[in-house]
Tab-separated table of C-alpha atoms in Angstrom:
chain	number	residue	atom	x	y	z
A	1	MET	CA	-73.136	8.418	-42.315
A	2	ALA	CA	-73.181	11.488	-44.499
A	3	LEU	CA	-70.833	13.644	-42.353
A	4	THR	CA	-68.229	12.558	-39.727
A	5	GLU	CA	-65.959	14.887	-37.856
A	6	ARG	CA	-63.229	14.143	-35.301
A	7	GLY	CA	-60.787	16.244	-33.565
A	8	GLY	CA	-57.472	15.320	-32.021
A	9	GLU	CA	-54.679	17.102	-30.264
A	10	ARG	CA	-51.268	17.859	-31.736
A	11	ASP	CA	-48.165	16.804	-29.944
A	12	GLY	CA	-45.910	19.588	-30.793
A	13	THR	CA	-43.394	17.612	-32.828
A	14	ALA	CA	-43.252	20.056	-35.758
A	15	ARG	CA	-39.454	20.523	-35.460
A	16	GLN	CA	-39.170	16.904	-36.298
A	17	TYR	CA	-40.243	17.710	-39.848
A	18	GLU	CA	-37.843	20.495	-40.666
A	19	TYR	CA	-36.950	18.595	-43.899
A	20	GLN	CA	-40.507	18.956	-45.194
A	21	ARG	CA	-40.295	22.800	-44.883
A	22	VAL	CA	-37.107	22.640	-46.986
A	23	ALA	CA	-38.530	20.260	-49.500
A	24	GLU	CA	-41.707	22.357	-49.881
A	25	ASP	CA	-39.681	25.447	-50.534
A	26	LEU	CA	-37.533	23.792	-53.119
A	27	ARG	CA	-40.616	22.277	-54.688
A	28	SER	CA	-42.183	25.703	-55.067
A	29	ARG	CA	-38.962	27.037	-56.656
A	30	ILE	CA	-38.897	24.221	-59.170
A	31	ALA	CA	-42.682	24.543	-59.979
A	32	SER	CA	-42.183	28.245	-60.724
A	33	ARG	CA	-39.037	27.668	-62.817
A	34	GLU	CA	-37.155	30.101	-60.732
A	35	GLU	CA	-33.703	30.888	-62.015
A	36	GLN	CA	-31.260	28.155	-61.070
A	37	TYR	CA	-34.145	25.739	-60.569
A	38	ARG	CA	-35.128	25.177	-64.155
A	39	ALA	CA	-35.000	21.877	-66.076
A	40	GLY	CA	-31.338	20.712	-66.534
A	41	ASP	CA	-29.974	23.066	-63.796
A	42	LEU	CA	-27.811	21.457	-61.084
A	43	MET	CA	-29.215	21.431	-57.616
A	44	PRO	CA	-27.369	23.512	-54.980
A	45	THR	CA	-24.861	21.604	-52.954
A	46	HIS	CA	-25.921	20.253	-49.647
A	47	GLY	CA	-23.576	22.810	-48.053
A	48	ALA	CA	-25.333	25.666	-49.805
A	49	LEU	CA	-28.780	24.377	-48.808
A	50	MET	CA	-27.579	23.838	-45.137
A	51	ALA	CA	-26.501	27.476	-45.084
A	52	ARG	CA	-29.605	28.929	-46.815
A	53	TYR	CA	-32.137	27.085	-44.616
A	54	GLY	CA	-30.085	26.900	-41.349
A	55	VAL	CA	-30.569	23.217	-41.118
A	56	SER	CA	-28.279	20.069	-40.646
A	57	ARG	CA	-26.837	17.980	-43.411
A	58	VAL	CA	-29.346	15.100	-42.380
A	59	THR	CA	-32.317	17.447	-42.877
A	60	VAL	CA	-31.059	18.447	-46.351
A	61	GLN	CA	-30.492	14.847	-47.313
A	62	ARG	CA	-34.044	13.912	-46.323
A	63	ALA	CA	-35.392	16.853	-48.295
A	64	VAL	CA	-33.455	15.984	-51.321
A	65	LYS	CA	-34.515	12.421	-51.069
A	66	ALA	CA	-38.157	13.475	-50.891
A	67	LEU	CA	-37.891	15.493	-54.164
A	68	ARG	CA	-36.074	12.611	-55.809
A	69	SER	CA	-38.825	10.189	-54.862
A	70	GLU	CA	-41.310	12.618	-56.546
A	71	GLY	CA	-39.330	12.721	-59.678
A	72	LEU	CA	-38.551	16.393	-59.409
A	73	ILE	CA	-34.680	15.790	-59.546
A	74	ASP	CA	-32.591	12.965	-60.839
A	75	ALA	CA	-30.261	10.666	-58.855
A	76	GLY	CA	-27.115	12.338	-59.990
A	77	GLY	CA	-23.922	10.503	-60.848
A	78	ARG	CA	-20.589	9.674	-59.125
A	79	GLY	CA	-19.021	12.943	-58.143
A	80	LYS	CA	-21.994	14.924	-59.716
A	81	GLY	CA	-24.982	16.675	-58.162
A	82	SER	CA	-28.582	16.016	-58.910
A	83	ARG	CA	-30.296	17.992	-61.734
A	84	ILE	CA	-33.775	19.499	-61.973
A	85	ILE	CA	-35.988	17.282	-64.293
A	86	ALA	CA	-38.276	19.029	-66.752
A	87	ALA	CA	-41.657	19.737	-65.147
A	88	ASP	CA	-43.391	18.200	-68.065
A	89	THR	CA	-41.662	14.887	-67.538
A	90	VAL	CA	-42.447	14.645	-63.813
A	91	PRO	CA	-44.587	11.591	-62.963
A	92	GLN	CA	-48.054	12.690	-61.844
A	93	THR	CA	-49.152	9.638	-60.122
A	94	LEU	CA	-52.028	9.944	-57.591
A	95	ALA	CA	-49.815	8.666	-54.700
A	96	GLN	CA	-47.117	11.286	-55.386
A	97	ARG	CA	-49.589	14.145	-55.541
A	98	VAL	CA	-51.501	13.187	-52.426
A	99	ALA	CA	-48.197	12.905	-50.656
A	100	VAL	CA	-47.447	16.512	-51.744
A	101	ALA	CA	-50.994	17.693	-50.661
A	102	PHE	CA	-50.603	16.090	-47.177
A	103	ALA	CA	-47.502	18.259	-46.749
A	104	ALA	CA	-49.697	21.261	-46.510
A	105	LYS	CA	-50.939	22.609	-43.024
A	106	HIS	CA	-54.517	22.405	-44.199
A	107	VAL	CA	-55.398	19.414	-46.561
A	108	SER	CA	-58.484	19.327	-48.648
A	109	LEU	CA	-59.539	16.359	-50.885
A	110	ASP	CA	-62.621	16.751	-53.171
A	111	VAL	CA	-63.181	13.397	-54.936
A	112	TRP	CA	-65.595	12.170	-57.587
A	113	SER	CA	-65.077	8.606	-58.806
A	114	LEU	CA	-66.675	5.274	-59.308
A	115	THR	CA	-65.169	3.927	-56.101
A	116	THR	CA	-62.410	4.956	-53.744
A	117	GLU	CA	-60.528	1.661	-53.947
A	118	LYS	CA	-57.151	3.252	-55.054
A	119	LEU	CA	-57.547	6.388	-52.968
A	120	SER	CA	-58.341	4.606	-49.864
A	121	LYS	CA	-55.086	2.608	-49.958
A	122	ILE	CA	-53.054	5.744	-50.739
A	123	VAL	CA	-54.633	7.573	-47.881
A	124	ALA	CA	-54.250	4.655	-45.423
A	125	GLN	CA	-50.441	4.690	-46.277
A	126	GLN	CA	-50.127	8.423	-45.771
A	127	VAL	CA	-51.943	8.158	-42.458
A	128	GLU	CA	-49.716	5.288	-41.328
A	129	ASP	CA	-46.640	7.435	-42.257
A	130	ILE	CA	-48.077	10.204	-40.085
A	131	GLU	CA	-48.550	7.815	-37.197
A	132	ARG	CA	-45.053	6.447	-37.501
A	133	GLY	CA	-43.540	9.969	-37.567
A	134	THR	CA	-42.168	9.652	-41.126
A	135	ALA	CA	-44.467	12.246	-42.526
A	136	PRO	CA	-45.608	15.669	-41.123
A	137	PRO	CA	-49.133	15.882	-39.632
A	138	PRO	CA	-51.239	18.601	-41.220
A	139	GLU	CA	-53.267	20.721	-38.892
A	140	SER	CA	-56.740	19.845	-40.526
A	141	ILE	CA	-57.997	17.490	-43.177
A	142	ARG	CA	-61.315	17.957	-45.014
A	143	ALA	CA	-62.507	15.305	-47.454
A	144	ARG	CA	-65.709	15.547	-49.647
A	145	VAL	CA	-66.457	12.466	-51.692
A	146	LEU	CA	-68.950	12.028	-54.436
A	147	LEU	CA	-69.862	8.458	-55.449
A	148	PRO	CA	-72.654	6.859	-57.492
A	149	SER	CA	-75.950	6.450	-55.704
A	150	LEU	CA	-76.512	2.860	-54.400
A	151	ASP	CA	-80.148	2.957	-55.339
A	152	VAL	CA	-79.863	3.234	-59.246
A	153	ASP	CA	-79.874	0.443	-61.660
A	154	TYR	CA	-76.987	1.662	-63.919
A	155	PRO	CA	-76.438	0.151	-67.369
A	156	LEU	CA	-72.798	-0.727	-66.388
A	157	PRO	CA	-71.355	-2.915	-65.184
A	158	ARG	CA	-73.430	-5.697	-66.806
A	159	LEU	CA	-73.168	-9.338	-67.545
A	160	ILE	CA	-72.242	-9.915	-71.196
A	161	SER	CA	-74.383	-13.120	-71.483
A	162	ASP	CA	-77.338	-11.618	-69.597
A	163	PRO	CA	-77.622	-7.902	-69.189
A	164	ALA	CA	-80.612	-8.270	-66.768
A	165	ASP	CA	-78.503	-10.255	-64.234
A	166	PRO	CA	-78.116	-8.091	-61.055
A	167	GLY	CA	-74.943	-9.778	-59.991
A	168	PRO	CA	-72.437	-7.135	-61.425
A	169	LEU	CA	-74.365	-4.207	-59.974
A	170	ARG	CA	-74.438	-5.823	-56.509
A	171	ARG	CA	-70.769	-6.323	-56.727
A	172	LEU	CA	-70.210	-2.591	-57.687
A	173	ARG	CA	-72.458	-1.452	-54.774
A	174	GLY	CA	-70.287	-3.641	-52.437
A	175	LEU	CA	-67.072	-2.090	-53.663
A	176	ILE	CA	-68.392	1.386	-53.280
A	177	ARG	CA	-69.360	0.719	-49.700
A	178	THR	CA	-66.221	-1.150	-48.697
A	179	TYR	CA	-63.630	1.392	-49.901
A	180	ALA	CA	-65.690	4.407	-48.897
A	181	ARG	CA	-65.696	2.980	-45.386
A	182	GLN	CA	-62.015	2.244	-45.595
A	183	LEU	CA	-61.261	5.863	-46.807
A	184	GLU	CA	-63.337	7.284	-43.993
A	185	HIS	CA	-61.691	5.053	-41.447
A	186	SER	CA	-58.266	5.955	-42.505
A	187	LEU	CA	-58.805	9.726	-42.404
A	188	LEU	CA	-60.624	9.607	-38.914
A	189	ALA	CA	-57.745	7.460	-37.620
A	190	ALA	CA	-55.351	10.454	-38.180
A	191	ALA	CA	-57.334	12.407	-35.475
A	192	GLU	CA	-57.681	9.359	-33.269
A	193	TYR	CA	-53.807	9.099	-33.265
A	194	GLN	CA	-53.922	12.688	-31.918
A	195	ARG	CA	-51.727	13.725	-34.749
A	196	VAL	CA	-54.172	15.802	-36.738
A	197	GLY	CA	-56.178	18.576	-35.000
A	198	THR	CA	-59.417	18.211	-36.973
A	199	VAL	CA	-60.613	15.751	-39.580
A	200	LEU	CA	-63.928	16.205	-41.514
A	201	VAL	CA	-65.183	13.600	-43.838
A	202	GLU	CA	-68.416	13.949	-45.810
A	203	ILE	CA	-69.638	11.364	-48.303
A	204	ARG	CA	-72.396	12.221	-50.749
A	205	CYS	CA	-73.926	10.325	-53.855
A	206	VAL	CA	-75.361	11.302	-57.151
A	207	ALA	CA	-77.629	9.307	-59.411
A	208	ALA	CA	-74.967	9.064	-62.300
A	209	LEU	CA	-71.819	7.106	-63.166
A	210	PRO	CA	-68.779	9.336	-63.695
A	211	LEU	CA	-67.069	9.225	-66.978
A	212	GLN	CA	-63.887	10.180	-65.336
A	213	LYS	CA	-62.331	10.196	-61.851
A	214	CYS	CA	-61.472	13.559	-60.506
A	215	TYR	CA	-59.369	14.439	-57.505
A	216	ILE	CA	-59.113	18.119	-56.520
A	217	LEU	CA	-56.329	18.551	-53.995
A	218	ASN	CA	-55.996	21.446	-51.641
A	219	GLY	CA	-58.287	23.590	-54.037
A	220	SER	CA	-55.305	24.247	-56.249
A	221	GLU	CA	-54.848	21.329	-58.707
A	222	ALA	CA	-56.868	18.453	-60.103
A	223	LEU	CA	-55.949	14.994	-61.271
A	224	THR	CA	-58.241	13.346	-63.762
A	225	SER	CA	-58.402	9.881	-65.494
A	226	PHE	CA	-60.994	8.660	-67.887
A	227	TYR	CA	-62.959	5.428	-67.505
A	228	ARG	CA	-63.278	3.022	-70.381
A	229	VAL	CA	-65.710	0.351	-71.082
A	230	GLN	CA	-63.736	-3.094	-71.081
A	231	ARG	CA	-64.387	-6.751	-70.735
A	232	ASN	CA	-63.602	-7.918	-67.366
A	233	GLU	CA	-63.823	-11.317	-65.579
A	234	VAL	CA	-64.753	-10.818	-61.878
A	235	ARG	CA	-66.460	-12.744	-59.023
A	236	GLU	CA	-69.311	-11.257	-56.897
A	237	ARG	CA	-67.855	-13.155	-53.898
A	238	ALA	CA	-64.774	-15.166	-53.311
A	239	ASP	CA	-66.829	-18.394	-53.548
A	240	SER	CA	-68.954	-17.240	-56.582
A	241	MET	CA	-68.502	-18.445	-60.259
A	242	PRO	CA	-66.630	-16.011	-62.342
A	243	MET	CA	-68.568	-13.474	-64.411
A	244	GLU	CA	-67.589	-12.006	-67.683
A	245	ILE	CA	-68.817	-8.406	-67.691
A	246	PHE	CA	-68.692	-5.071	-69.488
A	247	ASP	CA	-67.011	-2.991	-66.732
A	248	LEU	CA	-65.830	0.633	-66.305
A	249	LYS	CA	-62.044	0.613	-65.864
A	250	SER	CA	-59.892	3.695	-65.275
A	251	GLY	CA	-57.210	4.399	-67.796
A	252	SER	CA	-53.563	4.221	-66.623
A	253	GLU	CA	-52.828	7.868	-67.856
A	254	VAL	CA	-53.288	10.546	-65.302
A	255	PHE	CA	-53.832	14.201	-66.276
A	256	THR	CA	-52.907	17.037	-64.047
A	257	TRP	CA	-54.552	20.505	-64.230
A	258	GLY	CA	-53.568	23.643	-62.416
A	259	PRO	CA	-50.577	25.568	-61.376
A	260	MET	CA	-48.459	22.375	-61.416
A	261	ALA	CA	-49.252	21.472	-64.882
A	262	GLY	CA	-46.293	23.171	-66.600
A	263	ALA	CA	-46.494	24.141	-70.174
A	264	GLY	CA	-49.917	25.578	-71.176
A	265	ALA	CA	-50.628	26.497	-67.660
A	266	GLU	CA	-53.113	29.190	-68.494
A	267	ARG	CA	-55.309	26.910	-70.595
A	268	ASP	CA	-54.835	24.080	-67.917
A	269	GLY	CA	-55.809	26.512	-65.283
A	270	VAL	CA	-59.001	27.451	-67.020
A	271	TYR	CA	-59.898	23.680	-67.329
A	272	PHE	CA	-59.059	23.293	-63.600
A	273	GLU	CA	-61.437	25.951	-62.713
A	274	GLU	CA	-64.237	24.243	-64.860
A	275	LEU	CA	-63.643	20.975	-62.981
A	276	ARG	CA	-63.772	22.708	-59.638
A	277	LEU	CA	-67.139	24.456	-60.602
A	278	LEU	CA	-68.656	21.202	-61.866
A	279	PHE	CA	-67.748	19.500	-58.606
A	280	GLU	CA	-69.081	22.343	-56.460
A	281	SER	CA	-72.386	22.544	-58.527
A	282	CYS	CA	-73.117	18.815	-58.192
A	283	TRP	CA	-72.079	18.807	-54.543
A	284	SER	CA	-74.352	21.694	-53.583
A	285	ASN	CA	-77.337	21.180	-55.907
A	286	VAL	CA	-77.955	17.414	-56.649
A	287	ALA	CA	-75.750	15.338	-54.331
A	288	GLU	CA	-77.460	13.635	-51.315
A	289	PRO	CA	-76.034	12.215	-48.101
A	290	MET	CA	-74.811	8.604	-48.620
A	291	ALA	CA	-75.711	5.845	-46.193
A	292	LEU	CA	-72.899	3.243	-46.236
A	293	ASP	CA	-74.641	0.678	-43.977
A	294	GLU	CA	-76.218	-2.175	-45.876
């Protein structure tokens, strides 16, 4: 299953998500450090926002709540409005950035990682929110996913006591298959719910282990996190004996590159472009369709 595409019909509920339009405009003003939207500035009052956007108080409250949940504004105090938080201090978690990416009309996810374990859970939650009507449905979603080939005997992960033992590699291959299937299923479900017009999912593999995970969102920003070699105790199956292995584990710090990166944006923009070109070159030249069936 190298390429899967599915279409659905939109149900015309765009007006239900007016708060997303307001939140996106405010998000853009904060990101560009527009006057009155810089770090430390007070947010406009709810009344001022209602007048500017021609929306209800409830809509403004939902938009402000969305920005607060993303760490773009603080909670404010008794009798005080919310203030803009410095862009450099905004949490850049994968879940937050994926939520922002899914607010666009056309969503694209270019992914290169060891497995899609974390991403599949985040996307499943995003699609669930779309189905419940608590998040706006994009018009289209396109996902391109690069994963390690299932046919290569990699040096990691490996059993510490017996590097030739195939158990750790069998476990890794199982994780790659399981979470890639889950990611594909979640994305295609968005079309089945008839919320998203078109969903295209393509999964390919390369004969190499990635040294960092990379997510390129909507072609405009990238999130990266380095893998580290660490000791880990795992089981190949629930009923298996525990194995102590050298494993590749992602670091907790996430780096953001592109226009949302804040200070040093020009340098970060150059690095983002290099990441994008690296992904494109591997995808076009050496990646092969990936069969997820065992």
